[in-house]
Amino acid sequence: MRRYYGDLKSSSSDCIQIKDFLVKAPFVGNAKFLSISVSAKTNAVLAGSSDNLQHSLDYRHIVDHLRSIPIDGDLFADPSRIGGNVSFNLSTLFPEIPEFRVEIESRQGDATSTFESRPANDLSYKIVQTTKNGSIATTSASRRNDSPPNRRIATELIFSLEKLQLILGVLPEERENLQPVRLTVTLLDEPLESLASPLKNADGSLFNVHHSESTSRLPNIEYMVRVFNAHLSDLLEKSSFFTVEALASHVADNLLRFIHNSLNINYKGPVSVRVEKLSAFPDCKSAGITVTRRGAGLHPKTKEDVQLFNHSGSHCAFVGLGSNMGDRVAAIETACREMNSRGIKVVKTSSLWETEAMYVVDQDPFLNGVCEIETRLTPMKLLDELQSIEQAMGRRKLVEKGPRNIDLDILLYDHEKVDDPRLNIPHKLMIEREFVLRPLCQLLPHNTHPSFPNMSPIPELLKLLPKGESPMSTVTPISATQSPIKSLLPARRSLLMAILNVTPDSFSDGGVHSHVAMDSLASTLSDFVATGATIIDVGGQSTRPGAGDVGEAEELDRVIPAIRAIRSLPQTKRICISIDTFRAHVAQEAIKAGADMVNDISGGSMDEQMLPTVAKLGATICLMHMRGTPATMNGLAHYPEGVVPTVGTELLARVSAAQAAGIPRWRIILDPGIGFAKTQDHNLEILRNLHEMRAIDGLEGIPWLVGTSRKSFIGRLTGVQSPQDRIWGTAGAVTAAVAGGADILRVHDVKEMSQVVKMADAIWRH
């Protein structure tokens, strides 16, 4: 699985750390075990500002790899080889991470032998003092033997809080129980005199820290630790971050401001903050992250320049999208394209949610959403650009909070707070608006903001809102002529997708339909519409197990005439046409010929141009789960962690890839891929638990397509050999899919399945 972590290869001193992972090593001399520590270079700016694990490397993935290391064989005969082996494997698994560092220690009783080499000409010393509250202050200095004698010795002030108990993590138990956390802060590369000179001793007199190797300065350092400790205690008292990245970044940024504003010290950093979770895993000492931040840019000259410093120079903001006039989806998509054209990069979008109007209620329902953007603009400059887009799109403000064709609001900008007559960040009314919090929660499921009540994350703020009279639902457009899918409405109607394979070798209907037999094709199409089909799925390449590849030219020759035929018939002019293909060029030509959406069995993985092409076309895409290709998929049906969570997680990765390519979330439909890299038991497990898959974090509100029609597992279970005779078994599977929450049923036998879904809807969709 690949996730988007942000720009991890940019210049950054941040690193994820796993300390002292213990591996039993019975073959390494007399050692009882090996201790492995891993450090992964990363860039935690985006994860730190959003408090969202999707923008970072989850250290659980590193630990999972360490747990997979074999405990026997030649590898353990030489522990010095393990570091290179682990580092190589991690680099292969996570190519987004620019650097891994691995340290191996062989432990025999209480003795420790490290295999990490260090320069022989380095000198260092440390002075450590423990305060009464358990904090530790350390000063250290180092220089090389060959350094000039008059060269200034680099200094550090290090202090750590060893006994913190915080709410920190994404798991339910981590949200309910305090976690033991160690927090270490290091002020680097700055003479201690410049740090301490403005401070006062307990008697009120000024004190100075002189650089010497004596211990006489320890009382002054203890005083400084007390100052920082008191400030951090207040800062962390009500914290409830979901990620170590956010906690570390929050402490670093806040300390820099505290040093500047409260202590009036012109210290430009860097400040290094390490956060370690001491109970993250039973088999390692700690897991956490170190972030390093500098103080430059913390004092903007004007309100327009208010911004949170980060290494890339760009900022993460969230913009609310709204429309209740005309073609609402088109207006919102036009605004997103316009933002991109002006250098405001739309990184990710929420679903679109339909809601009744608020405040001024005598108006049409709104579509609302949120997009995450990257920008180098200051908040006020960003506001100017967004208002310019609104004006260019013809927005005219006639009634306060009245109808509008487009509405663009800055909701959040990094972790900043802006109070200006023209702009308030966070948006003043967002806390009371479900139509803002609901889509924002999809992008920032674990986020909080310093100005939120009690630093509550967005899901907690949602719980505080009174329930509306009309339930909110996501809206997914499939064509300009069909009503959109509202997959969270309990009383929604199931849609039938009729299968039109213009192939000679499909498993069930190969050779039945032909792009050259137009009279027969027209009759079939008329029957589809008359008996209840909403969508016709046109395919020109068989995807049955072991099917050969016909090539792009042949596929185009098959599907383009069929699509044009559908569009030429009066009875099918308003039907939604789906092109069933894994080729980007076929999808492009099909959309040009009149198709509305793309149905890709590979989820965009078999042609790297598919997702960018669909993004440019502005079409809706169905991403199906499959492993490998139709020729190889049957050998890849292994799900040791469970088929439902694994398929859900792998589909979430495809959703992320689609969004990274520019496809809005509201243009995505998912398909669990019944029969594709699945055994019979897997298929049944998915049908039993489709409702669980729909509720997986990150997939909520996305519509689901399920295709079980005439498939071989139905034949095996019912004893019906001929695919054309598997109607009753298909009916049972379709009923299960409707009960599990499927929105679209892909079927061969439209007339019969139309009756089935009507009955199933009457039972479960009311």
Tab-separated table of N, CA, C and O in Angstrom, residues 499-545:
chain	number	residue	atom	x	y	z
A	499	ILE	N	-24.956	-4.864	-18.018
A	499	ILE	CA	-23.678	-5.252	-18.620
A	499	ILE	C	-23.853	-5.427	-20.124
A	499	ILE	O	-24.682	-6.219	-20.578
A	500	LEU	N	-23.061	-4.695	-20.893
A	500	LEU	CA	-23.062	-4.839	-22.348
A	500	LEU	C	-21.636	-5.156	-22.792
A	500	LEU	O	-20.812	-4.274	-23.008
A	501	ASN	N	-21.348	-6.450	-22.895
A	501	ASN	CA	-20.026	-6.893	-23.333
A	501	ASN	C	-20.034	-7.105	-24.838
A	501	ASN	O	-20.694	-8.019	-25.341
A	502	VAL	N	-19.312	-6.264	-25.554
A	502	VAL	CA	-19.191	-6.440	-27.010
A	502	VAL	C	-17.888	-7.200	-27.269
A	502	VAL	O	-16.977	-6.726	-27.944
A	503	THR	N	-17.819	-8.387	-26.695
A	503	THR	CA	-16.634	-9.235	-26.769
A	503	THR	C	-17.056	-10.638	-27.180
A	503	THR	O	-18.169	-11.076	-26.880
A	504	PRO	N	-16.166	-11.382	-27.831
A	504	PRO	CA	-16.503	-12.760	-28.194
A	504	PRO	C	-16.175	-13.769	-27.104
A	504	PRO	O	-16.551	-14.947	-27.217
A	505	ASP	N	-15.489	-13.329	-26.006
A	505	ASP	CA	-14.951	-14.313	-25.058
A	505	ASP	C	-15.230	-13.998	-23.598
A	505	ASP	O	-14.556	-14.522	-22.717
A	506	SER	N	-16.211	-13.159	-23.296
A	506	SER	CA	-16.553	-12.933	-21.895
A	506	SER	C	-17.124	-14.215	-21.309
A	506	SER	O	-17.724	-15.033	-22.016
A	507	PHE	N	-16.987	-14.394	-19.986
A	507	PHE	CA	-17.291	-15.701	-19.384
A	507	PHE	C	-18.768	-16.067	-19.496
A	507	PHE	O	-19.124	-17.244	-19.554
A	508	SER	N	-19.648	-15.051	-19.524
A	508	SER	CA	-21.079	-15.340	-19.456
A	508	SER	C	-21.827	-15.027	-20.737
A	508	SER	O	-22.729	-15.756	-21.138
A	509	ASP	N	-21.462	-13.941	-21.387
A	509	ASP	CA	-22.226	-13.489	-22.554
A	509	ASP	C	-21.331	-13.204	-23.749
A	509	ASP	O	-21.642	-12.357	-24.578
A	510	GLY	N	-20.177	-13.877	-23.801
A	510	GLY	CA	-19.275	-13.681	-24.930
A	510	GLY	C	-19.946	-13.991	-26.257
A	510	GLY	O	-20.543	-15.052	-26.431
A	511	GLY	N	-19.877	-13.057	-27.211
A	511	GLY	CA	-20.454	-13.253	-28.533
A	511	GLY	C	-21.930	-12.948	-28.643
A	511	GLY	O	-22.487	-12.960	-29.738
A	512	VAL	N	-22.600	-12.658	-27.511
A	512	VAL	CA	-24.040	-12.373	-27.559
A	512	VAL	C	-24.297	-11.018	-28.191
A	512	VAL	O	-25.209	-10.852	-29.007
A	513	HIS	N	-23.479	-10.005	-27.824
A	513	HIS	CA	-23.652	-8.654	-28.345
A	513	HIS	C	-22.482	-8.319	-29.263
A	513	HIS	O	-21.338	-8.689	-28.989
A	514	SER	N	-22.780	-7.598	-30.327
A	514	SER	CA	-21.738	-7.245	-31.284
A	514	SER	C	-21.906	-5.794	-31.713
A	514	SER	O	-23.035	-5.317	-31.900
A	515	HIS	N	-20.784	-5.108	-31.869
A	515	HIS	CA	-20.828	-3.714	-32.286
A	515	HIS	C	-21.180	-3.569	-33.766
A	515	HIS	O	-21.415	-2.452	-34.231
A	516	VAL	N	-21.220	-4.686	-34.472
A	516	VAL	CA	-21.571	-4.602	-35.900
A	516	VAL	C	-23.015	-5.020	-36.160
A	516	VAL	O	-23.573	-4.708	-37.217
A	517	ALA	N	-23.631	-5.708	-35.221
A	517	ALA	CA	-25.038	-6.131	-35.373
A	517	ALA	C	-25.926	-5.093	-34.697
A	517	ALA	O	-26.445	-5.308	-33.592
A	518	MET	N	-26.141	-3.972	-35.359
A	518	MET	CA	-26.790	-2.834	-34.729
A	518	MET	C	-28.267	-3.068	-34.422
A	518	MET	O	-28.786	-2.572	-33.417
A	519	ASP	N	-28.960	-3.799	-35.243
A	519	ASP	CA	-30.387	-4.037	-34.984
A	519	ASP	C	-30.573	-4.816	-33.694
A	519	ASP	O	-31.414	-4.489	-32.849
A	520	SER	N	-29.778	-5.884	-33.554
A	520	SER	CA	-29.854	-6.687	-32.329
A	520	SER	C	-29.423	-5.877	-31.119
A	520	SER	O	-30.025	-5.967	-30.039
A	521	LEU	N	-28.403	-5.045	-31.283
A	521	LEU	CA	-27.900	-4.215	-30.192
A	521	LEU	C	-28.954	-3.205	-29.749
A	521	LEU	O	-29.173	-2.993	-28.550
A	522	ALA	N	-29.648	-2.599	-30.709
A	522	ALA	CA	-30.691	-1.621	-30.377
A	522	ALA	C	-31.814	-2.266	-29.585
A	522	ALA	O	-32.351	-1.677	-28.638
A	523	SER	N	-32.175	-3.484	-29.947
A	523	SER	CA	-33.224	-4.188	-29.225
A	523	SER	C	-32.795	-4.469	-27.785
A	523	SER	O	-33.585	-4.294	-26.843
A	524	THR	N	-31.555	-4.901	-27.617
A	524	THR	CA	-31.037	-5.169	-26.272
A	524	THR	C	-31.034	-3.905	-25.425
A	524	THR	O	-31.445	-3.922	-24.252
A	525	LEU	N	-30.582	-2.801	-26.008
A	525	LEU	CA	-30.511	-1.538	-25.273
A	525	LEU	C	-31.898	-1.071	-24.842
A	525	LEU	O	-32.090	-0.590	-23.719
A	526	SER	N	-32.867	-1.212	-25.740
A	526	SER	CA	-34.246	-0.820	-25.407
A	526	SER	C	-34.782	-1.653	-24.252
A	526	SER	O	-35.460	-1.134	-23.356
A	527	ASP	N	-34.460	-2.938	-24.254
A	527	ASP	CA	-34.903	-3.808	-23.163
A	527	ASP	C	-34.257	-3.399	-21.834
A	527	ASP	O	-34.911	-3.421	-20.783
A	528	PHE	N	-32.983	-3.047	-21.893
A	528	PHE	CA	-32.295	-2.608	-20.679
A	528	PHE	C	-33.034	-1.433	-20.031
A	528	PHE	O	-33.307	-1.426	-18.827
A	529	VAL	N	-33.328	-0.433	-20.844
A	529	VAL	CA	-33.964	0.775	-20.315
A	529	VAL	C	-35.386	0.479	-19.842
A	529	VAL	O	-35.809	0.915	-18.762
A	530	ALA	N	-36.121	-0.282	-20.620
A	530	ALA	CA	-37.525	-0.565	-20.298
A	530	ALA	C	-37.671	-1.364	-19.012
A	530	ALA	O	-38.678	-1.243	-18.300
A	531	THR	N	-36.674	-2.184	-18.705
A	531	THR	CA	-36.793	-3.052	-17.527
A	531	THR	C	-36.085	-2.506	-16.291
A	531	THR	O	-36.041	-3.191	-15.263
A	532	GLY	N	-35.528	-1.301	-16.367
A	532	GLY	CA	-35.062	-0.664	-15.133
A	532	GLY	C	-33.604	-0.285	-15.027
A	532	GLY	O	-33.168	0.145	-13.947
A	533	ALA	N	-32.822	-0.399	-16.096
A	533	ALA	CA	-31.411	-0.029	-16.007
A	533	ALA	C	-31.257	1.493	-15.953
A	533	ALA	O	-31.939	2.225	-16.664
A	534	THR	N	-30.347	1.958	-15.104
A	534	THR	CA	-29.987	3.374	-15.029
A	534	THR	C	-28.662	3.635	-15.727
A	534	THR	O	-28.424	4.717	-16.242
A	535	ILE	N	-27.805	2.618	-15.736
A	535	ILE	CA	-26.458	2.726	-16.303
A	535	ILE	C	-26.234	1.538	-17.228
A	535	ILE	O	-26.674	0.421	-16.933
A	536	ILE	N	-25.552	1.771	-18.343
A	536	ILE	CA	-25.123	0.683	-19.227
A	536	ILE	C	-23.599	0.680	-19.242
A	536	ILE	O	-22.961	1.690	-19.551
A	537	ASP	N	-23.031	-0.456	-18.883
A	537	ASP	CA	-21.577	-0.604	-18.779
A	537	ASP	C	-21.059	-1.321	-20.023
A	537	ASP	O	-21.333	-2.509	-20.234
A	538	VAL	N	-20.320	-0.616	-20.852
A	538	VAL	CA	-19.856	-1.131	-22.142
A	538	VAL	C	-18.415	-1.613	-22.009
A	538	VAL	O	-17.529	-0.853	-21.604
A	539	GLY	N	-18.185	-2.886	-22.333
A	539	GLY	CA	-16.835	-3.445	-22.246
A	539	GLY	C	-16.404	-4.112	-23.530
A	539	GLY	O	-17.191	-4.816	-24.165
A	540	GLY	N	-15.139	-3.918	-23.906
A	540	GLY	CA	-14.605	-4.516	-25.124
A	540	GLY	C	-13.402	-5.393	-24.888
A	540	GLY	O	-12.742	-5.826	-25.842
A	541	GLN	N	-13.081	-5.634	-23.613
A	541	GLN	CA	-11.945	-6.477	-23.245
A	541	GLN	C	-12.396	-7.413	-22.141
A	541	GLN	O	-12.782	-6.985	-21.062
A	542	SER	N	-12.355	-8.707	-22.400
A	542	SER	CA	-12.768	-9.669	-21.382
A	542	SER	C	-11.801	-9.637	-20.207
A	542	SER	O	-10.579	-9.561	-20.383
A	543	THR	N	-12.366	-9.680	-18.996
A	543	THR	CA	-11.535	-9.690	-17.785
A	543	THR	C	-11.746	-10.969	-16.976
A	543	THR	O	-11.459	-11.003	-15.784
A	544	ARG	N	-12.270	-12.013	-17.626
A	544	ARG	CA	-12.409	-13.287	-16.932
A	544	ARG	C	-11.021	-13.815	-16.581
A	544	ARG	O	-10.015	-13.432	-17.208
A	545	PRO	N	-10.902	-14.665	-15.573
A	545	PRO	CA	-9.594	-15.209	-15.195
A	545	PRO	C	-8.882	-15.842	-16.383
A	545	PRO	O	-9.458	-16.661	-17.104
